Every structure is written in structure tokens, then in C-alpha cells.
mmCIF file of C-alpha atoms in Angstrom:
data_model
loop_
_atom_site.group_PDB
_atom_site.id
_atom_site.type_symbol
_atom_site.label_atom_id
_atom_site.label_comp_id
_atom_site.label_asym_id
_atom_site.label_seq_id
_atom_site.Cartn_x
_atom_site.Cartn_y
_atom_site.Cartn_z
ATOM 1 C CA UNK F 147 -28.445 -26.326 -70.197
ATOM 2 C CA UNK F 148 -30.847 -25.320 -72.644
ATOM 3 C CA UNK F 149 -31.810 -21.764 -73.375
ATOM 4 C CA UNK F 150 -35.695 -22.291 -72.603
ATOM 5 C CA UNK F 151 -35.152 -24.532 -69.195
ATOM 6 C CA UNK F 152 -35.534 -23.464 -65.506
ATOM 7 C CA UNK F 153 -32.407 -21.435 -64.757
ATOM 8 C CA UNK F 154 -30.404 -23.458 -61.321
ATOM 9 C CA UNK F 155 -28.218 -20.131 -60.378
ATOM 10 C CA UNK F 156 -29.656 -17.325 -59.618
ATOM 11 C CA UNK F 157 -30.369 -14.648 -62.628
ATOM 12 C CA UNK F 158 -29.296 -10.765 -61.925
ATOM 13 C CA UNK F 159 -31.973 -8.623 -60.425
ATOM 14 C CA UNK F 160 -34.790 -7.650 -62.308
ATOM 15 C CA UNK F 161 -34.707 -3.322 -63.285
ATOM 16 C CA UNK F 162 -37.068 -1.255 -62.123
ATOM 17 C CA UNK F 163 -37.851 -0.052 -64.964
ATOM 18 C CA UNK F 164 -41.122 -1.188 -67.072
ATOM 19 C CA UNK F 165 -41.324 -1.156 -71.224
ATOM 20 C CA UNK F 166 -44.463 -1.441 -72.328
ATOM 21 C CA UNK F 167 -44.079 -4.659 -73.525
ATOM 22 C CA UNK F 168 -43.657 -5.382 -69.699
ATOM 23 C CA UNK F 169 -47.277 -4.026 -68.583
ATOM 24 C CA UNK F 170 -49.012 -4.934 -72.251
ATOM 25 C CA UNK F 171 -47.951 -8.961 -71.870
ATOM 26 C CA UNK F 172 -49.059 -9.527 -68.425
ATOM 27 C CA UNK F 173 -52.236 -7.758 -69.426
ATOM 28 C CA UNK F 174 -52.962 -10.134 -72.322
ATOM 29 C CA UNK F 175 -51.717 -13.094 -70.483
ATOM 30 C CA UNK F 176 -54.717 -11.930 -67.933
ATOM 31 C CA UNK F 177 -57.423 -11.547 -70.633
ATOM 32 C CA UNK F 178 -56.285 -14.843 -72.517
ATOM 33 C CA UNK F 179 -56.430 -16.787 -69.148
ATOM 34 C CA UNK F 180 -59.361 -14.614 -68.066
ATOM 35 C CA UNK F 181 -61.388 -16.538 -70.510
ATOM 36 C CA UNK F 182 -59.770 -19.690 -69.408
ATOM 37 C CA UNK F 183 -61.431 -19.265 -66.153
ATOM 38 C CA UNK F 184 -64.808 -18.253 -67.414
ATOM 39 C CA UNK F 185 -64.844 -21.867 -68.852
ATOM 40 C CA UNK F 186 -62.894 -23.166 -65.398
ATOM 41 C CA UNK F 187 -66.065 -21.319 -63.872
ATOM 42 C CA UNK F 188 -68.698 -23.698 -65.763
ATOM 43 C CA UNK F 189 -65.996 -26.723 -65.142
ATOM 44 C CA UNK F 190 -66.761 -25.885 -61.865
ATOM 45 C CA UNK F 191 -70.135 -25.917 -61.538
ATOM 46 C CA UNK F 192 -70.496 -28.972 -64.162
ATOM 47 C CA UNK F 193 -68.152 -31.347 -61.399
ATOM 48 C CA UNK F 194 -70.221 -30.543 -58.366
ATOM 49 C CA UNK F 195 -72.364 -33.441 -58.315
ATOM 50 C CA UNK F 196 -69.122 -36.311 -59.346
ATOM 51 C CA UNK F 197 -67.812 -35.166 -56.169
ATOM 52 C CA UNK F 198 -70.842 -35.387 -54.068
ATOM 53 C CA UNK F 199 -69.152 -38.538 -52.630
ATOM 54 C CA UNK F 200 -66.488 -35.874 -50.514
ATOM 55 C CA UNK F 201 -67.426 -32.578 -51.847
ATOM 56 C CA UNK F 202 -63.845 -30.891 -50.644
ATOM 57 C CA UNK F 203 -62.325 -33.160 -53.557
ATOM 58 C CA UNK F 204 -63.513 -30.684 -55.651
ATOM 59 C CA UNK F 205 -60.801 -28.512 -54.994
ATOM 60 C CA UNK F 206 -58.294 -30.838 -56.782
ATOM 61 C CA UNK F 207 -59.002 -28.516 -59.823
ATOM 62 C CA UNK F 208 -58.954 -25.625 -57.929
ATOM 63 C CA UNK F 209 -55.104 -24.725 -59.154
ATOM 64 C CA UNK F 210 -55.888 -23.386 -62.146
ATOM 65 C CA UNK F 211 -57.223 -20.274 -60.580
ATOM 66 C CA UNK F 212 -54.030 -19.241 -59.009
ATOM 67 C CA UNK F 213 -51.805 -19.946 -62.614
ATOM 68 C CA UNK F 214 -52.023 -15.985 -64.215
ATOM 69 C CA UNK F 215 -49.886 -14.586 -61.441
ATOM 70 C CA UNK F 216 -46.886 -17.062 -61.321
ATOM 71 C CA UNK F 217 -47.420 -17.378 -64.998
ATOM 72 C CA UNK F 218 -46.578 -13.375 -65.202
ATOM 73 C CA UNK F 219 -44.223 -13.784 -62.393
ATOM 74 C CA UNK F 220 -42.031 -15.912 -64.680
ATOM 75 C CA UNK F 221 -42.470 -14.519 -67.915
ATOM 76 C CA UNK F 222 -41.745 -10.493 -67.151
ATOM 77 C CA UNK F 223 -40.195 -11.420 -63.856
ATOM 78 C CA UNK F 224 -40.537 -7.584 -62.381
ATOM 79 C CA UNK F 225 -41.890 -6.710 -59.012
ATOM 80 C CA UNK F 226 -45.784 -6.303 -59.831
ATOM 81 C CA UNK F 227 -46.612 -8.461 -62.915
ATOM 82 C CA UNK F 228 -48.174 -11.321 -60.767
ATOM 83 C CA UNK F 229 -50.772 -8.526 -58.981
ATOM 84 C CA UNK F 230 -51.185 -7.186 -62.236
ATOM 85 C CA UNK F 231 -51.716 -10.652 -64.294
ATOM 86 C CA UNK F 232 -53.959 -12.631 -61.555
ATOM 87 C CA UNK F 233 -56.359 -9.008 -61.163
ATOM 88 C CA UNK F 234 -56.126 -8.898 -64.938
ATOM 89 C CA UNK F 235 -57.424 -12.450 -65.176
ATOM 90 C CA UNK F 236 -59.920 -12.517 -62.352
ATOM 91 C CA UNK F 237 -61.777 -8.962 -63.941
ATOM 92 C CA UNK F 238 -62.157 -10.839 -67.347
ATOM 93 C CA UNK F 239 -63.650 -13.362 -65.741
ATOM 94 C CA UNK F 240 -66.163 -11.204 -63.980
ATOM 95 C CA UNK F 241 -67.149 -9.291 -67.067
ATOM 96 C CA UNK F 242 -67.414 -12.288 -68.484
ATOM 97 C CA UNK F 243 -70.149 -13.493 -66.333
ATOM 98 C CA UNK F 244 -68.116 -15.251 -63.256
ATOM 99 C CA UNK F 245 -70.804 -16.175 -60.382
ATOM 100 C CA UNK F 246 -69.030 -14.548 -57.823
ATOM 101 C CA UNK F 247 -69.041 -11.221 -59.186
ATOM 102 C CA UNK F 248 -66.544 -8.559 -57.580
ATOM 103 C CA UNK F 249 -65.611 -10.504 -54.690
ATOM 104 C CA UNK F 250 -63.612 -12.494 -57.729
ATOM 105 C CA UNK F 251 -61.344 -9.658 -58.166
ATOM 106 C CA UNK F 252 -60.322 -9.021 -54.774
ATOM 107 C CA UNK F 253 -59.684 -12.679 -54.294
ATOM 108 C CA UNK F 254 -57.626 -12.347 -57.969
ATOM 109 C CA UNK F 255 -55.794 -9.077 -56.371
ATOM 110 C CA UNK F 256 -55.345 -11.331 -52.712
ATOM 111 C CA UNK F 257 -53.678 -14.513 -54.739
ATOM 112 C CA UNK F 258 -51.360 -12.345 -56.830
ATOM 113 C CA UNK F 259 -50.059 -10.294 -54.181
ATOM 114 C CA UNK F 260 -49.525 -14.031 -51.967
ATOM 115 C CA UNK F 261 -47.623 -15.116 -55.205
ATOM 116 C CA UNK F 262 -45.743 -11.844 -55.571
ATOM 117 C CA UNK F 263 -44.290 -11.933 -51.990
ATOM 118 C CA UNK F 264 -42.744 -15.022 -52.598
ATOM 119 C CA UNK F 265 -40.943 -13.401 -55.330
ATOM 120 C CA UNK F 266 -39.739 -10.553 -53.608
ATOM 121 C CA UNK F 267 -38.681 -13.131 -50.888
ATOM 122 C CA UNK F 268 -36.381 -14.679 -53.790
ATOM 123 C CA UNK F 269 -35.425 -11.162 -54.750
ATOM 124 C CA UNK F 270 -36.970 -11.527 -57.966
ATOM 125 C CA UNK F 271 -33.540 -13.860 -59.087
ATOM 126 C CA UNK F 272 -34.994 -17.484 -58.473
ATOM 127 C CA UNK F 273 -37.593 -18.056 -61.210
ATOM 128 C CA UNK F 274 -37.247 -22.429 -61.420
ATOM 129 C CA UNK F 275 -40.011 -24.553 -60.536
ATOM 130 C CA UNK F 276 -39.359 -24.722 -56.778
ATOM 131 C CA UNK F 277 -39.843 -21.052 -56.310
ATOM 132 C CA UNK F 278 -42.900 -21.196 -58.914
ATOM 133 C CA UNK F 279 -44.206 -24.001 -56.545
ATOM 134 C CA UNK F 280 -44.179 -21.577 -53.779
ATOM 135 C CA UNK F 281 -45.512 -19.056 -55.397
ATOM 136 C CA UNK F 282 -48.442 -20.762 -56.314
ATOM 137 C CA UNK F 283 -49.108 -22.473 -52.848
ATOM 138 C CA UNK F 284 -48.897 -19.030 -51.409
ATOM 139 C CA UNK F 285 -51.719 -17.630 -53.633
ATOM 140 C CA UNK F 286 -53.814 -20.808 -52.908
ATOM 141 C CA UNK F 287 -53.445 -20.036 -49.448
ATOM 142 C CA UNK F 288 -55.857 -17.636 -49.781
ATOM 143 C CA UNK F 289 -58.507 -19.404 -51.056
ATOM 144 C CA UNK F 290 -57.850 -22.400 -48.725
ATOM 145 C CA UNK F 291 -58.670 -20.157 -45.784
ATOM 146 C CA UNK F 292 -61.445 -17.507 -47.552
ATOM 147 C CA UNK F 293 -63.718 -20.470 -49.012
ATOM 148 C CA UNK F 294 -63.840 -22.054 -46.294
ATOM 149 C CA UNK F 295 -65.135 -18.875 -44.185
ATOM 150 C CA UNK F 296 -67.546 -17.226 -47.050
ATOM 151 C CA UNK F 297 -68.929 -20.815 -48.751
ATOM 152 C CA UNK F 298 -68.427 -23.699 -46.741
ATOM 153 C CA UNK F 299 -68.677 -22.721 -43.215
ATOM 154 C CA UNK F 300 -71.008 -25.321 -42.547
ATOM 155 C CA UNK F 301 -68.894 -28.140 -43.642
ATOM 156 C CA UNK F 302 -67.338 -29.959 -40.755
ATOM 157 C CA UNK F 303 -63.859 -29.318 -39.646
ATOM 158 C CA UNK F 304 -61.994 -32.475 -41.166
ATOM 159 C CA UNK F 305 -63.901 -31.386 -44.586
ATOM 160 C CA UNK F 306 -62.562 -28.044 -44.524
ATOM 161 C CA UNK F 307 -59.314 -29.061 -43.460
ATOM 162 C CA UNK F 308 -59.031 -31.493 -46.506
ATOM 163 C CA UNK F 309 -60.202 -28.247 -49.035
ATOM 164 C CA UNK F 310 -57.561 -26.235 -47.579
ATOM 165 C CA UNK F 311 -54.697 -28.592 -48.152
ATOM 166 C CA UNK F 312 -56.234 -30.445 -51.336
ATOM 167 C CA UNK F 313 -56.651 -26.385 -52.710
ATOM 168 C CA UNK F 314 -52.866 -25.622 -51.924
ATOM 169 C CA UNK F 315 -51.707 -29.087 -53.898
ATOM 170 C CA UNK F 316 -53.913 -28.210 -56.391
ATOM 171 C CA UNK F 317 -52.133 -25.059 -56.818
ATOM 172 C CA UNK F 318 -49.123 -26.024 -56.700
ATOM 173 C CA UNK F 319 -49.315 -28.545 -59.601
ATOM 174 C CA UNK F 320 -51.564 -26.878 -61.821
ATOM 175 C CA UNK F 321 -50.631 -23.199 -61.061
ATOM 176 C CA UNK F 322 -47.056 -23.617 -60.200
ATOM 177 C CA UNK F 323 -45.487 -26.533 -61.900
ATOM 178 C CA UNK F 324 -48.080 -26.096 -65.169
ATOM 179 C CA UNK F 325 -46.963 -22.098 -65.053
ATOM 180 C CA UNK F 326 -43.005 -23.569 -65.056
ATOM 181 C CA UNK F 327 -43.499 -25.881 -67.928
ATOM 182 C CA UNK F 328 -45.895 -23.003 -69.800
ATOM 183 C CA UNK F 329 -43.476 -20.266 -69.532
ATOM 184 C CA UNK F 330 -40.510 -23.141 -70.762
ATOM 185 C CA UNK F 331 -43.308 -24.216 -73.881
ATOM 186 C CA UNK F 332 -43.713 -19.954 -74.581
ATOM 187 C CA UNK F 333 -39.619 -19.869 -74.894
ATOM 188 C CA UNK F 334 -39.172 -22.374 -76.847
ATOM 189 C CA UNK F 335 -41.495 -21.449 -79.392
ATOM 190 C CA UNK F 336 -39.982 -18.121 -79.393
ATOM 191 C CA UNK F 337 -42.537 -16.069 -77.803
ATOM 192 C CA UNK F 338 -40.885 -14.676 -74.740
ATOM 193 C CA UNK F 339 -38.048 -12.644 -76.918
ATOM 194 C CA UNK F 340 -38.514 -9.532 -75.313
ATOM 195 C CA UNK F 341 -37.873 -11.300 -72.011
ATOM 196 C CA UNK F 342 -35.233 -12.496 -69.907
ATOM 197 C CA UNK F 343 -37.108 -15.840 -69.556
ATOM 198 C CA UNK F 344 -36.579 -16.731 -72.696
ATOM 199 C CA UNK F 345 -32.693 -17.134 -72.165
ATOM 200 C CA UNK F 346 -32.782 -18.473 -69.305
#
């Protein structure tokens, strides 16, 4: 097995104790994608009318929102670092002008916590792409259920049925297969050397 790929054994427990390389990388992992979602944000409101046709299609891009928290799950892989990266993440996108203002940070604080339990289910050992898969379907359950309560309780049942599950795929791909195979791109280039992900 190569040093960079998804580990298939379980790795020792992660310490309890944070460097401050641990709380300074998941906060620049949050800015950097924090920007990435203030351009997901316009993405967003660009795509509306292409999916007039069946409007809870939309949500097929909806993943990226729920990557920063698995993404700092994997890299730092400490109880925490996916509250702290997906709040990190969701603030920068509010100062930067995010249309949903403060109610994006909660949902930012909701996903990462989601993410994080699944984690702390796997004792913080599992870190391959089935237990990143999880942990991003467990953030995106949050949105599945929230959007459809705060923006789209007028849509029919079946609609909001289809945003829920489409939103959950959606973040399992993009935020929990793409975090897998970012965190393996990171190691490889030699970026993760102050973590255990980049052994293993």
C-alpha cells in the first residue's frame, strides 16, 4: 500500500492533545474553502433557472457545502477539527457576502458536528472513504431536512423528498469521496507532513 492511500486497518487513536499546527490547518482549510463557497454561493444562484424543469435537482451540487468538515476530519483526524473546519468555512463565507447571512454559520456548526459524530462513532481510527462517505451524508442530513422546512416548504412532498435524498448523494460524492481523494492529492504532494494522514 502506498503511503498517501486510504488506510484498510484501523490507525491508533488520535491524542488528545492539539499543536498548533492542529487548530492553525483546519482554520486555513476553512478560510481557503470559505472562499470556495462564496463562489459555490453565486454557482448557486447562477443554476436556478437550468433546473427550473425539477427545481430539487438543484441539490445535485449541493455536496460541496458539507466538504470542510470531513476534509479536516481526515487531514488532523482529532475530535473537533470537522466543527472547527465546516464553522470556519461557513463564517468566511458570510463575511464574504453569503445570502443567508448568520443562519449560514449555524447550519456550518450543525453539518460539522453531524460529520464529527460519525467520527467519534469510528473512534477517530477509520479515516478511508467509507467512513468519509458517512461522514459527509451525515452533515448533509442536515440540510436535507432544514431546507426543506426554512426555503421550500411550499414545494410538494415528492419534491422535497427528492432534495433530501438528491442533497445526501450529493454529499456524499462531492463532500465525502472528493474530501478522500483531496486529503490522498494533499499527501502526496507532501503537504500533510505534520499529520498522521500523510502516512497513512
Amino acid at each position: 500500500m502506498q503511503e498517501h492511500e486510504p488506510q484498510t486497518h484501523p490507525s491508533p487513536r488520535a491524542p488528545l492533545r492539539y499543536r498548533t499546527v492542529d487548530i492553525v490547518v483546519p482554520a486555513v482549510l476553512g478560510v481557503a474553502v470559505g472562499v470556495v463557497f462564496w463562489l459555490w454561493n453565486m454557482l448557486w444562484t447562477v443554476t436556478t433557472p437550468v433546473f427550473a424543469f425539477f427545481p430539487p435537482a438543484q441539490a445535485l451540487i449541493y455536496g460541496m457545502w458539507l466538504l470542510p468538515g470531513v476534509l479536516g476530519g481526515l487531514i488532523v483526524r482529532k475530535p473537533g477539527i470537522a466543527v472547527l473546519t465546516s464553522t470556519a468555512a461557513a463564517a468566511v463565507s458570510m463575511v464574504l457576502g453569503g445570502p443567508w447571512g448568520v443562519e449560514i454559520v449555524l447550519a456550518g456548526f450543525v453539518q460539522g458536528l453531524l460529520s464529527e459524530l460519525v467520527f467519534a462513532a469510528a473512534r477517530y481510527r477509520r479515516w478511508g472513504t467509507p467512513t468519509a462517505v458517512l461522514a459527509a451524508a451525515a452533515g448533509g442530513l442536515a440540510p436535507a431536512i432544514w431546507d426543506n422546512v426554512r426555503y421550500y416548504v411550499t414545494w410538494p412532498l415528492s419534491h422535497q423528498i427528492a432534495f433530501g435524498v438528491i442533497v445526501v448523494i450529493s454529499a456524499a460524492l462531492i463532500g465525502g469521496v472528493g474530501a478522500r481523494l483531496l486529503t490522498s492529492a494533499l499527501a502526496r504532494a507532501g503537504a500533510l507532513a505534520p499529520f498522521p494522514s500523510a502516512r497513512r
